[in-house]
Amino acid sequence: MREYNINLDAKKMPDAWYNIMPDMPTPMVPPLHPGTLQPCGPQDLAAIFPMPLIEQEVSMQPMISIPGEVMDIYRLWRPTPLRRAYRLEQALGTPAKIFYKNESVSPAGSHKLNTSVPQAYYNKISGVNELSTETGAGQWGTALSIACAMFDMKCTVYMVGVSFQQKPYRRSMIEAFGAKVISSPSQTTEIGRKLAAEYPDSGGSLGIAISEAVEVAVTSGGTTKYSLGSVLNHVLLHQTIIGEEAKLQLESVGEYPDVIIGCCGGGSNYAGISFPFAPDKIKGGKNIDFIAAEPAACPTITRGTYAYDFGDTGQMTPLLKQYTLGHNFMPPGIHAGGLRYHGVATQVAHLVHEGVMRAVAYQQNPCFEAALIFARSEGIIPAPESSHAIRAAIDEALKCKESGETKTILFSLSGHGHFDMTAYDAYLSGKLEDYELEQDVLNKGIASIPNLG
Ligand SMILES: *Cc1c(COP(=O)(O)O)cnc(C)c1O
C-alpha cells in the first residue's frame, strides 16, 4: 500500500520557531535609518511594531518558543500534511521522489496564517487593538483578518488596485471576517494621493499599498500598528514551522531532501520550508540545492541588484540590504499577485549572495501548464504563486528523468487557487500573456535604488 500522506502526530508539532540568525554563514548587515544612514534601533521600529515582534526581529536566540495561545490556534489546521506526489511522479515518468508540504489546508488557504496569528497575538498582549496592512493577491489580507477576528481586533487592509478588481471574492472573504478593505492607491492617505497622481495607470503595487498602511500606523498616535505579511525576519521566523514539521515528517519515512523549492515573493513561505534545513548545508556539509522560484515579470533575485533599498514605494520603511528591482519598479499585472514585489527578505538575499541558495525565474504560461499537470494528478488547484514552485519541482524531476537520478525533491505548496479562477480561465482560453521585461524598463526601476555613496 502506498503512503500518500505523511502525517505528524499533533502532539509532536514543534513548539518553538527556528531562528536562522545564529546559523548564518557570515554576519548580516543591519537595516539603516534612511535619514541618518545609521543602523536602525528598536526605537525606530516602535512606531509601527509592538516590542515582542521587534525583539524577534533582532533576536540571536536559536529557537523561540511559540506561545500557548498561538499553539492552540495553530492546532486548528496544523500539523499540515506532507504528501508524496506519487501520481505526479507517475505522470512525469520520473525516478525522482517528489514531496510537498500542503499549506493550502489552512482556513486562509495559504501559509500566511502561520504569521498573522502570532502577529495579532503579540500586538494584542502589547495593548494594541487595531492593525493596518496591505495585501497583494488578497491572501495576506484574508489571513490577517482571520487572526484579528480571533483576537477581537480591528483591521484595515489596503488591497492592490489590480487585485481589488481581479479578485472580488477575496475582498468579500476579508470583509466576512470583519476587516475593512480599501483599494490602493487610495485617497484615504497622503502618500496614497501622492502616488496615485504619480503613477496614474499602475493598478497599484505592493510597494504603494505598504506605504499607505504604514502611514495609517505612524499617524495613529499608537492606537494602530502595522503588520507585514512577508519579508521581515519575524515573519520568516513564524513560517519556519513549515520546514520544521516537514523535516520530522521526512525523517519518519527515512527520507532527506536533495532539492528544496518554494515560490518567492517576499520570501516567507520559501524561508519557511527551507531555513530549518539550511544549517545542515551551512555547517553540516549536506549538499542541498535550495531553489527560490520567482516570476520572470518581477525577477527580483535573478535580475535585481544586491543593495540597500526601501521596502516600499513611498520611502517610509528603513533601508534593507536585499536584491531589489528598485522601490518604484511597477511590475506587470501578472496573476501571481503575491509575487509582485520589488524586493525580497534580507535573510533570503543574504543566503543567495553567500551561495547557499539560488533562484530561478519563470513566465506565467509555463507555470500554469505545471499547475494543471499538478492539479490533474494530485487533485488540488494551486495558487498561481505556488505554481512557480511546482514548475521548478517538475523541471528538477524531468532533469532526473534524463539523468536517471533518484533525487528527493521537497516543495512548499503555499496555497490553493480557489479564488484565482479568473487566472485559470485566462490560461485555458489562451489569453494569458507572458511579459518579456526589457532591460531599459528594469534600468528605470534600478535607477530608484538610493545611492549611499
Ligand atoms: C503571499 C503568497 C506568496 C508569496 O509570499 P512569500 O512571502 O514569498 O511566501 C506565495 N504563495 C501564496 C499562496 C501566497 O499567498
CSV table of C-alpha atoms and ligand atoms in Angstrom, one decimal:
chain,number,residue,atom,x,y,z
A,1,MET,CA,0.0,0.0,0.0
A,2,ARG,CA,1.3,3.4,-0.9
A,3,GLU,CA,1.5,6.0,1.8
A,4,TYR,CA,0.5,9.3,0.2
A,5,ASN,CA,0.1,11.3,3.4
A,6,ILE,CA,2.9,11.5,5.9
A,7,ASN,CA,1.1,12.9,8.9
A,8,LEU,CA,2.7,14.2,12.0
A,9,ASP,CA,1.1,13.4,15.3
A,10,ALA,CA,-0.5,16.6,16.7
A,11,LYS,CA,1.4,16.0,20.0
A,12,LYS,CA,4.7,16.2,18.0
A,13,MET,CA,4.1,19.6,16.5
A,14,PRO,CA,7.2,21.7,17.1
A,15,ASP,CA,6.6,24.3,19.9
A,16,ALA,CA,9.4,26.7,19.0
A,17,TRP,CA,10.2,28.5,15.8
A,18,TYR,CA,13.7,28.2,14.3
A,19,ASN,CA,15.8,31.4,14.1
A,20,ILE,CA,18.4,31.2,11.3
A,21,MET,CA,20.3,34.2,12.5
A,22,PRO,CA,22.9,32.4,14.7
A,23,ASP,CA,23.5,29.9,11.9
A,24,MET,CA,24.2,32.4,9.1
A,25,PRO,CA,27.5,31.7,7.3
A,26,THR,CA,28.6,35.3,7.7
A,27,PRO,CA,27.1,38.1,9.7
A,28,MET,CA,24.3,40.2,8.1
A,29,VAL,CA,24.4,44.0,7.8
A,30,PRO,CA,21.7,45.8,9.8
A,31,PRO,CA,18.8,47.8,8.4
A,32,LEU,CA,19.6,51.6,8.1
A,33,HIS,CA,17.6,54.6,9.1
A,34,PRO,CA,17.0,56.5,5.8
A,35,GLY,CA,17.6,59.9,7.4
A,36,THR,CA,20.8,59.2,9.3
A,37,LEU,CA,22.1,56.1,7.5
A,38,GLN,CA,22.8,54.7,11.0
A,39,PRO,CA,21.7,51.2,12.0
A,40,CYS,CA,18.0,51.1,13.0
A,41,GLY,CA,17.5,50.7,16.7
A,42,PRO,CA,14.4,49.1,18.3
A,43,GLN,CA,13.0,52.7,18.9
A,44,ASP,CA,13.0,53.4,15.2
A,45,LEU,CA,10.6,50.5,14.7
A,46,ALA,CA,8.4,51.1,17.8
A,47,ALA,CA,6.0,53.4,16.0
A,48,ILE,CA,4.8,50.6,13.8
A,49,PHE,CA,5.5,47.3,15.6
A,50,PRO,CA,5.0,46.1,19.1
A,51,MET,CA,8.1,45.3,21.2
A,52,PRO,CA,7.8,41.5,21.2
A,53,LEU,CA,8.0,41.4,17.4
A,54,ILE,CA,10.8,43.9,17.4
A,55,GLU,CA,12.7,41.7,19.8
A,56,GLN,CA,12.1,38.7,17.4
A,57,GLU,CA,13.3,40.9,14.5
A,58,VAL,CA,16.8,41.2,16.0
A,59,SER,CA,17.0,38.0,18.1
A,60,MET,CA,20.1,35.8,18.1
A,61,GLN,CA,18.3,33.1,20.1
A,62,PRO,CA,18.4,29.8,18.1
A,63,MET,CA,14.9,28.8,19.0
A,64,ILE,CA,11.9,31.0,20.0
A,65,SER,CA,9.0,29.4,21.9
A,66,ILE,CA,5.6,29.5,20.4
A,67,PRO,CA,3.1,30.9,22.9
A,68,GLY,CA,0.4,28.5,24.1
A,69,GLU,CA,-2.4,30.7,22.7
A,70,VAL,CA,-0.8,30.6,19.3
A,71,MET,CA,-0.2,26.8,19.5
A,72,ASP,CA,-3.9,26.4,20.3
A,73,ILE,CA,-4.9,28.3,17.1
A,74,TYR,CA,-2.2,26.5,15.0
A,75,ARG,CA,-3.8,23.2,16.1
A,76,LEU,CA,-6.9,24.2,14.1
A,77,TRP,CA,-5.1,23.1,10.9
A,78,ARG,CA,-1.5,22.1,11.9
A,79,PRO,CA,0.4,20.0,11.6
A,80,THR,CA,-0.2,20.2,7.8
A,81,PRO,CA,0.1,17.1,5.6
A,82,LEU,CA,3.3,16.2,3.8
A,83,ARG,CA,2.3,14.4,0.7
A,84,ARG,CA,4.3,12.1,-1.5
A,85,ALA,CA,3.2,13.1,-5.0
A,86,TYR,CA,3.3,9.5,-6.4
A,87,ARG,CA,0.7,10.4,-9.0
A,88,LEU,CA,2.6,13.4,-10.2
A,89,GLU,CA,5.8,11.3,-10.4
A,90,GLN,CA,3.9,8.8,-12.5
A,91,ALA,CA,2.5,11.5,-14.8
A,92,LEU,CA,6.1,12.8,-15.4
A,93,GLY,CA,7.7,9.3,-15.6
A,94,THR,CA,10.5,10.5,-13.3
A,95,PRO,CA,12.6,8.3,-11.0
A,96,ALA,CA,12.7,11.3,-8.6
A,97,LYS,CA,10.7,11.3,-5.4
A,98,ILE,CA,8.5,14.4,-5.0
A,99,PHE,CA,7.1,15.5,-1.7
A,100,TYR,CA,5.1,18.6,-1.0
A,101,LYS,CA,4.1,20.4,2.2
A,102,ASN,CA,0.4,21.3,1.9
A,103,GLU,CA,-0.1,24.7,3.4
A,104,SER,CA,-3.3,25.2,1.4
A,105,VAL,CA,-5.3,23.4,4.1
A,106,SER,CA,-5.2,26.4,6.5
A,107,PRO,CA,-8.6,28.3,6.9
A,108,ALA,CA,-7.0,31.2,5.0
A,109,GLY,CA,-6.0,28.9,2.1
A,110,SER,CA,-2.3,29.7,2.4
A,111,HIS,CA,0.7,29.6,4.7
A,112,LYS,CA,0.1,33.3,5.7
A,113,LEU,CA,-2.0,32.3,8.8
A,114,ASN,CA,1.2,30.9,10.3
A,115,THR,CA,2.4,34.5,10.9
A,116,SER,CA,-0.8,36.5,11.1
A,117,VAL,CA,-1.9,34.6,14.2
A,118,PRO,CA,1.3,35.3,16.2
A,119,GLN,CA,1.4,38.9,14.9
A,120,ALA,CA,-2.1,39.6,16.1
A,121,TYR,CA,-1.3,37.8,19.4
A,122,TYR,CA,1.8,39.9,20.2
A,123,ASN,CA,0.0,43.1,19.3
A,124,LYS,CA,-2.9,42.2,21.4
A,125,ILE,CA,-0.8,41.4,24.5
A,126,SER,CA,1.0,44.7,23.9
A,127,GLY,CA,-2.3,46.6,24.2
A,128,VAL,CA,-2.8,47.2,20.5
A,129,ASN,CA,-6.4,46.7,19.3
A,130,GLU,CA,-6.1,47.7,15.6
A,131,LEU,CA,-3.9,46.7,12.7
A,132,SER,CA,-3.3,48.1,9.3
A,133,THR,CA,-1.8,46.2,6.4
A,134,GLU,CA,-1.5,45.8,2.7
A,135,THR,CA,-2.5,42.8,0.5
A,136,GLY,CA,-1.5,41.8,-3.0
A,137,ALA,CA,-3.5,38.9,-4.1
A,138,GLY,CA,-5.7,39.0,-1.1
A,139,GLN,CA,-4.1,36.1,0.8
A,140,TRP,CA,-2.4,38.2,3.4
A,141,GLY,CA,-5.5,40.3,4.0
A,142,THR,CA,-7.5,37.2,4.4
A,143,ALA,CA,-5.0,35.7,6.9
A,144,LEU,CA,-4.7,38.9,9.0
A,145,SER,CA,-8.5,39.4,9.0
A,146,ILE,CA,-9.0,35.9,10.4
A,147,ALA,CA,-6.3,36.4,13.0
A,148,CYS,CA,-7.8,39.7,14.0
A,149,ALA,CA,-11.3,38.2,14.3
A,150,MET,CA,-9.8,35.5,16.6
A,151,PHE,CA,-8.2,38.1,18.9
A,152,ASP,CA,-11.2,40.6,18.6
A,153,MET,CA,-9.1,43.3,16.9
A,154,LYS,CA,-9.9,45.8,14.2
A,155,CYS,CA,-8.2,45.5,10.8
A,156,THR,CA,-7.8,47.8,7.8
A,157,VAL,CA,-6.4,46.3,4.6
A,158,TYR,CA,-5.0,48.3,1.6
A,159,MET,CA,-5.5,46.0,-1.3
A,160,VAL,CA,-3.5,46.5,-4.5
A,161,GLY,CA,-5.9,48.0,-7.1
A,162,VAL,CA,-5.5,45.4,-9.8
A,163,SER,CA,-6.3,42.5,-7.3
A,164,PHE,CA,-9.2,44.5,-5.9
A,165,GLN,CA,-10.6,44.3,-9.4
A,166,GLN,CA,-9.5,40.8,-10.3
A,167,LYS,CA,-10.4,39.1,-7.0
A,168,PRO,CA,-13.7,40.4,-5.7
A,169,TYR,CA,-14.3,37.3,-3.7
A,170,ARG,CA,-11.0,37.6,-1.8
A,171,ARG,CA,-12.2,41.0,-0.9
A,172,SER,CA,-15.6,39.6,0.3
A,173,MET,CA,-13.8,37.0,2.3
A,174,ILE,CA,-11.7,39.6,4.1
A,175,GLU,CA,-14.8,41.6,4.8
A,176,ALA,CA,-16.6,38.5,6.1
A,177,PHE,CA,-14.0,38.3,8.9
A,178,GLY,CA,-14.8,41.9,9.8
A,179,ALA,CA,-11.9,43.8,8.2
A,180,LYS,CA,-12.2,46.9,6.1
A,181,VAL,CA,-10.8,46.8,2.6
A,182,ILE,CA,-9.6,49.8,0.6
A,183,SER,CA,-8.4,49.8,-3.0
A,184,SER,CA,-4.8,51.1,-3.3
A,185,PRO,CA,-3.6,53.7,-4.2
A,186,SER,CA,-6.4,55.3,-2.4
A,187,GLN,CA,-7.5,58.8,-1.4
A,188,THR,CA,-7.5,58.0,2.3
A,189,THR,CA,-3.8,58.6,2.9
A,190,GLU,CA,-1.5,61.4,2.0
A,191,ILE,CA,1.0,59.1,0.4
A,192,GLY,CA,-1.8,57.3,-1.5
A,193,ARG,CA,-3.0,60.6,-3.0
A,194,LYS,CA,0.6,61.5,-4.0
A,195,LEU,CA,1.4,58.1,-5.5
A,196,ALA,CA,-2.0,57.8,-7.3
A,197,ALA,CA,-1.1,61.1,-9.1
A,198,GLU,CA,2.5,60.0,-9.8
A,199,TYR,CA,1.5,56.5,-11.2
A,200,PRO,CA,-2.0,57.0,-12.6
A,201,ASP,CA,-2.2,53.8,-14.6
A,202,SER,CA,-0.2,51.4,-12.4
A,203,GLY,CA,-3.1,49.5,-10.9
A,204,GLY,CA,-1.2,49.8,-7.7
A,205,SER,CA,1.6,47.7,-6.3
A,206,LEU,CA,2.6,46.1,-3.0
A,207,GLY,CA,5.2,48.9,-2.6
A,208,ILE,CA,2.4,51.6,-2.7
A,209,ALA,CA,0.0,49.7,-0.5
A,210,ILE,CA,2.7,49.2,2.1
A,211,SER,CA,3.3,52.9,2.2
A,212,GLU,CA,-0.4,53.6,2.8
A,213,ALA,CA,-0.7,51.1,5.6
A,214,VAL,CA,2.5,52.3,7.3
A,215,GLU,CA,1.2,55.9,7.2
A,216,VAL,CA,-2.0,54.8,8.9
A,217,ALA,CA,0.0,53.3,11.8
A,218,VAL,CA,2.5,56.1,12.1
A,219,THR,CA,-0.2,58.8,12.2
A,220,SER,CA,-2.5,56.9,14.6
A,221,GLY,CA,-0.8,58.1,17.8
A,222,GLY,CA,-0.1,54.5,18.8
A,223,THR,CA,-3.6,53.0,18.7
A,224,THR,CA,-2.9,51.2,15.4
A,225,LYS,CA,0.2,49.2,14.5
A,226,TYR,CA,1.3,48.0,11.1
A,227,SER,CA,1.5,44.3,10.1
A,228,LEU,CA,3.5,42.9,7.3
A,229,GLY,CA,2.9,39.5,5.6
A,230,SER,CA,6.4,38.7,4.4
A,231,VAL,CA,10.0,40.0,4.1
A,232,LEU,CA,10.8,40.8,7.8
A,233,ASN,CA,12.8,38.4,10.0
A,234,HIS,CA,10.0,37.8,12.4
A,235,VAL,CA,7.6,36.9,9.6
A,236,LEU,CA,10.1,34.4,8.2
A,237,LEU,CA,10.7,33.1,11.7
A,238,HIS,CA,7.0,32.3,12.2
A,239,GLN,CA,7.0,30.4,8.9
A,240,THR,CA,9.7,28.0,9.9
A,241,ILE,CA,7.1,25.8,11.5
A,242,ILE,CA,6.5,24.6,7.9
A,243,GLY,CA,10.1,23.2,7.4
A,244,GLU,CA,10.4,22.0,11.0
A,245,GLU,CA,7.3,19.8,10.5
A,246,ALA,CA,8.4,18.7,7.0
A,247,LYS,CA,11.8,17.6,8.4
A,248,LEU,CA,10.1,15.5,11.1
A,249,GLN,CA,7.7,14.0,8.6
A,250,LEU,CA,10.5,13.1,6.1
A,251,GLU,CA,12.6,11.6,8.9
A,252,SER,CA,9.6,9.4,9.9
A,253,VAL,CA,9.8,7.8,6.4
A,254,GLY,CA,13.6,7.7,6.3
A,255,GLU,CA,13.9,10.5,3.7
A,256,TYR,CA,16.1,13.6,3.3
A,257,PRO,CA,15.7,16.2,0.5
A,258,ASP,CA,18.3,16.8,-2.2
A,259,VAL,CA,16.3,19.7,-3.6
A,260,ILE,CA,14.1,22.2,-1.6
A,261,ILE,CA,11.9,24.6,-3.5
A,262,GLY,CA,9.5,27.4,-2.7
A,263,CYS,CA,7.9,30.2,-4.8
A,264,CYS,CA,9.4,33.5,-3.8
A,265,GLY,CA,7.7,36.9,-3.5
A,266,GLY,CA,8.9,38.5,-0.2
A,267,GLY,CA,10.4,35.1,0.6
A,268,SER,CA,8.3,33.9,3.6
A,269,ASN,CA,7.0,30.5,2.5
A,270,TYR,CA,10.3,29.8,0.8
A,271,ALA,CA,12.2,30.6,4.0
A,272,GLY,CA,9.6,28.6,6.0
A,273,ILE,CA,10.2,25.4,4.0
A,274,SER,CA,14.0,25.9,3.6
A,275,PHE,CA,15.5,27.5,6.6
A,276,PRO,CA,15.2,24.6,9.1
A,277,PHE,CA,17.3,22.5,6.6
A,278,ALA,CA,19.9,25.3,5.9
A,279,PRO,CA,22.2,24.6,8.8
A,280,ASP,CA,22.7,21.1,7.5
A,281,LYS,CA,24.3,22.6,4.4
A,282,ILE,CA,26.0,25.6,6.1
A,283,LYS,CA,27.6,23.7,8.9
A,284,GLY,CA,26.8,20.0,8.3
A,285,GLY,CA,28.2,19.7,4.8
A,286,LYS,CA,24.9,18.3,3.3
A,287,ASN,CA,24.6,19.0,-0.4
A,288,ILE,CA,21.1,20.5,-0.7
A,289,ASP,CA,20.0,22.5,-3.8
A,290,PHE,CA,17.8,25.3,-2.4
A,291,ILE,CA,15.7,27.0,-5.1
A,292,ALA,CA,13.6,30.1,-4.9
A,293,ALA,CA,11.2,30.3,-7.8
A,294,GLU,CA,10.2,33.8,-8.9
A,295,PRO,CA,8.2,35.3,-11.7
A,296,ALA,CA,10.1,36.5,-14.8
A,297,ALA,CA,7.8,39.6,-14.8
A,298,CYS,CA,9.2,40.6,-11.4
A,299,PRO,CA,12.6,38.9,-11.3
A,300,THR,CA,13.9,40.4,-8.0
A,301,ILE,CA,16.7,37.9,-7.3
A,302,THR,CA,17.6,36.8,-10.8
A,303,ARG,CA,17.8,40.3,-12.4
A,304,GLY,CA,17.8,42.7,-9.4
A,305,THR,CA,20.7,44.5,-7.7
A,306,TYR,CA,22.1,43.5,-4.3
A,307,ALA,CA,21.9,46.8,-2.5
A,308,TYR,CA,20.2,48.8,0.3
A,309,ASP,CA,16.7,49.9,-0.8
A,310,PHE,CA,13.4,50.9,0.7
A,311,GLY,CA,10.8,48.2,1.3
A,312,ASP,CA,8.0,50.5,-0.1
A,313,THR,CA,7.5,53.0,-2.9
A,314,GLY,CA,6.7,55.9,-0.6
A,315,GLN,CA,10.2,55.6,1.1
A,316,MET,CA,8.7,55.2,4.6
A,317,THR,CA,10.5,52.0,5.7
A,318,PRO,CA,14.1,51.5,6.8
A,319,LEU,CA,16.7,50.7,4.1
A,320,LEU,CA,17.2,47.0,3.8
A,321,LYS,CA,20.1,45.2,2.1
A,322,GLN,CA,18.4,43.0,-0.4
A,323,TYR,CA,18.0,42.1,-4.0
A,324,THR,CA,15.8,44.8,-5.5
A,325,LEU,CA,14.4,46.0,-8.7
A,326,GLY,CA,14.1,49.5,-7.2
A,327,HIS,CA,11.4,50.7,-4.9
A,328,ASN,CA,9.5,52.4,-7.7
A,329,PHE,CA,9.5,49.4,-10.1
A,330,MET,CA,5.9,48.7,-11.2
A,331,PRO,CA,5.6,45.0,-12.1
A,332,PRO,CA,3.2,44.0,-14.9
A,333,GLY,CA,-0.2,42.8,-13.7
A,334,ILE,CA,0.5,39.1,-13.6
A,335,HIS,CA,-1.9,36.8,-11.8
A,336,ALA,CA,0.6,35.7,-9.1
A,337,GLY,CA,-0.2,38.9,-7.3
A,338,GLY,CA,1.6,37.7,-4.2
A,339,LEU,CA,4.9,37.6,-6.1
A,340,ARG,CA,4.7,41.2,-7.5
A,341,TYR,CA,7.2,42.7,-5.0
A,342,HIS,CA,10.3,44.7,-6.0
A,343,GLY,CA,12.4,43.4,-3.1
A,344,VAL,CA,12.9,40.2,-1.1
A,345,ALA,CA,13.7,39.3,2.5
A,346,THR,CA,17.2,40.3,3.6
A,347,GLN,CA,17.8,36.8,5.1
A,348,VAL,CA,17.0,35.1,1.8
A,349,ALA,CA,19.0,37.7,-0.1
A,350,HIS,CA,22.0,37.1,2.2
A,351,LEU,CA,21.9,33.3,1.7
A,352,VAL,CA,21.7,33.7,-2.1
A,353,HIS,CA,24.5,36.2,-2.0
A,354,GLU,CA,26.6,33.8,0.1
A,355,GLY,CA,26.0,31.0,-2.4
A,356,VAL,CA,23.9,28.8,-0.1
A,357,MET,CA,20.7,29.3,-2.2
A,358,ARG,CA,19.8,30.1,-5.7
A,359,ALA,CA,16.9,31.5,-7.7
A,360,VAL,CA,15.1,30.7,-11.0
A,361,ALA,CA,12.5,32.8,-12.8
A,362,TYR,CA,9.5,31.6,-14.9
A,363,GLN,CA,6.9,33.2,-17.2
A,364,GLN,CA,3.3,32.6,-16.2
A,365,ASN,CA,2.2,30.3,-19.0
A,366,PRO,CA,4.7,27.6,-18.2
A,367,CYS,CA,3.7,28.0,-14.5
A,368,PHE,CA,0.0,27.5,-15.3
A,369,GLU,CA,0.9,24.5,-17.5
A,370,ALA,CA,2.7,23.0,-14.5
A,371,ALA,CA,-0.2,23.9,-12.2
A,372,LEU,CA,-2.6,21.9,-14.4
A,373,ILE,CA,-0.3,18.8,-14.6
A,374,PHE,CA,-0.2,19.0,-10.8
A,375,ALA,CA,-4.0,19.6,-10.4
A,376,ARG,CA,-4.8,16.7,-12.7
A,377,SER,CA,-2.6,14.3,-10.9
A,378,GLU,CA,-2.9,15.5,-7.3
A,379,GLY,CA,-6.4,16.9,-7.3
A,380,ILE,CA,-5.5,20.3,-5.9
A,381,ILE,CA,-5.8,23.6,-7.8
A,382,PRO,CA,-2.7,25.5,-6.7
A,383,ALA,CA,-2.4,29.3,-6.2
A,384,PRO,CA,-0.8,31.0,-9.2
A,385,GLU,CA,2.1,31.9,-6.8
A,386,SER,CA,2.6,28.2,-5.8
A,387,SER,CA,2.6,27.2,-9.5
A,388,HIS,CA,6.1,28.7,-9.7
A,389,ALA,CA,7.4,26.2,-7.1
A,390,ILE,CA,5.6,23.4,-9.0
A,391,ARG,CA,7.2,24.5,-12.3
A,392,ALA,CA,10.6,24.3,-10.6
A,393,ALA,CA,9.9,21.0,-9.0
A,394,ILE,CA,8.6,19.5,-12.3
A,395,ASP,CA,11.7,20.8,-14.1
A,396,GLU,CA,14.0,19.2,-11.5
A,397,ALA,CA,12.1,15.9,-11.7
A,398,LEU,CA,12.4,16.0,-15.5
A,399,LYS,CA,16.1,16.5,-15.2
A,400,CYS,CA,16.2,13.4,-13.1
A,401,LYS,CA,14.3,11.6,-15.8
A,402,GLU,CA,17.1,12.5,-18.3
A,403,SER,CA,19.9,11.6,-15.9
A,404,GLY,CA,18.3,8.7,-14.2
A,405,GLU,CA,19.0,10.2,-10.8
A,406,THR,CA,16.6,9.4,-8.0
A,407,LYS,CA,16.7,12.7,-6.2
A,408,THR,CA,14.3,13.5,-3.4
A,409,ILE,CA,12.5,16.8,-4.1
A,410,LEU,CA,10.6,18.8,-1.5
A,411,PHE,CA,8.5,21.8,-2.3
A,412,SER,CA,6.1,24.1,-0.5
A,413,LEU,CA,2.5,24.2,-1.8
A,414,SER,CA,2.0,27.7,-0.3
A,415,GLY,CA,-1.7,27.9,-1.1
A,416,HIS,CA,-4.7,26.8,-3.2
A,417,GLY,CA,-6.1,28.8,-6.1
A,418,HIS,CA,-9.8,28.7,-5.5
A,419,PHE,CA,-10.0,32.5,-5.6
A,420,ASP,CA,-7.8,32.6,-8.7
A,421,MET,CA,-10.1,31.0,-11.2
A,422,THR,CA,-10.1,34.2,-13.4
A,423,ALA,CA,-6.4,33.5,-14.0
A,424,TYR,CA,-7.1,29.8,-14.9
A,425,ASP,CA,-9.9,31.0,-17.3
A,426,ALA,CA,-7.4,33.3,-19.0
A,427,TYR,CA,-4.9,30.4,-19.3
A,428,LEU,CA,-7.4,27.9,-20.5
A,429,SER,CA,-8.7,30.3,-23.2
A,430,GLY,CA,-5.2,31.1,-24.4
A,431,LYS,CA,-5.4,34.7,-23.2
A,432,LEU,CA,-2.7,34.7,-20.6
A,433,GLU,CA,0.2,36.9,-21.6
A,434,ASP,CA,3.9,36.4,-20.8
A,435,TYR,CA,5.9,39.6,-20.2
A,436,GLU,CA,9.4,39.8,-21.5
A,437,LEU,CA,10.8,42.6,-19.4
A,438,GLU,CA,13.1,44.8,-21.4
A,439,GLN,CA,16.4,45.8,-19.8
A,440,ASP,CA,15.5,49.6,-20.1
A,441,VAL,CA,12.3,49.0,-18.0
A,442,LEU,CA,14.4,47.3,-15.4
A,443,ASN,CA,17.0,50.1,-15.6
A,444,LYS,CA,14.4,52.7,-14.7
A,445,GLY,CA,13.5,50.8,-11.5
A,446,ILE,CA,17.1,50.2,-10.6
A,447,ALA,CA,17.8,53.9,-11.0
A,448,SER,CA,15.5,54.5,-8.0
A,449,ILE,CA,17.8,52.5,-5.7
A,450,PRO,CA,19.3,55.1,-3.3
A,451,ASN,CA,23.0,55.8,-3.8
A,452,LEU,CA,24.6,55.6,-0.4
A,453,GLY,CA,27.9,56.8,-1.7
B,1,LIG,C1,1.6,35.7,-0.4
B,1,LIG,C2,1.8,34.4,-1.0
B,1,LIG,C3,3.1,34.0,-1.6
B,1,LIG,C4,4.2,35.0,-1.7
B,1,LIG,O1,4.7,35.4,-0.4
B,1,LIG,P1,6.1,34.8,0.2
B,1,LIG,O2,6.3,35.7,1.4
B,1,LIG,O3,7.1,34.9,-0.8
B,1,LIG,O4,5.8,33.4,0.6
B,1,LIG,C5,3.2,32.8,-2.2
B,1,LIG,N1,2.2,31.9,-2.2
B,1,LIG,C6,0.9,32.2,-1.7
B,1,LIG,C7,-0.2,31.3,-1.8
B,1,LIG,C8,0.7,33.5,-1.1
B,1,LIG,O5,-0.4,33.8,-0.6
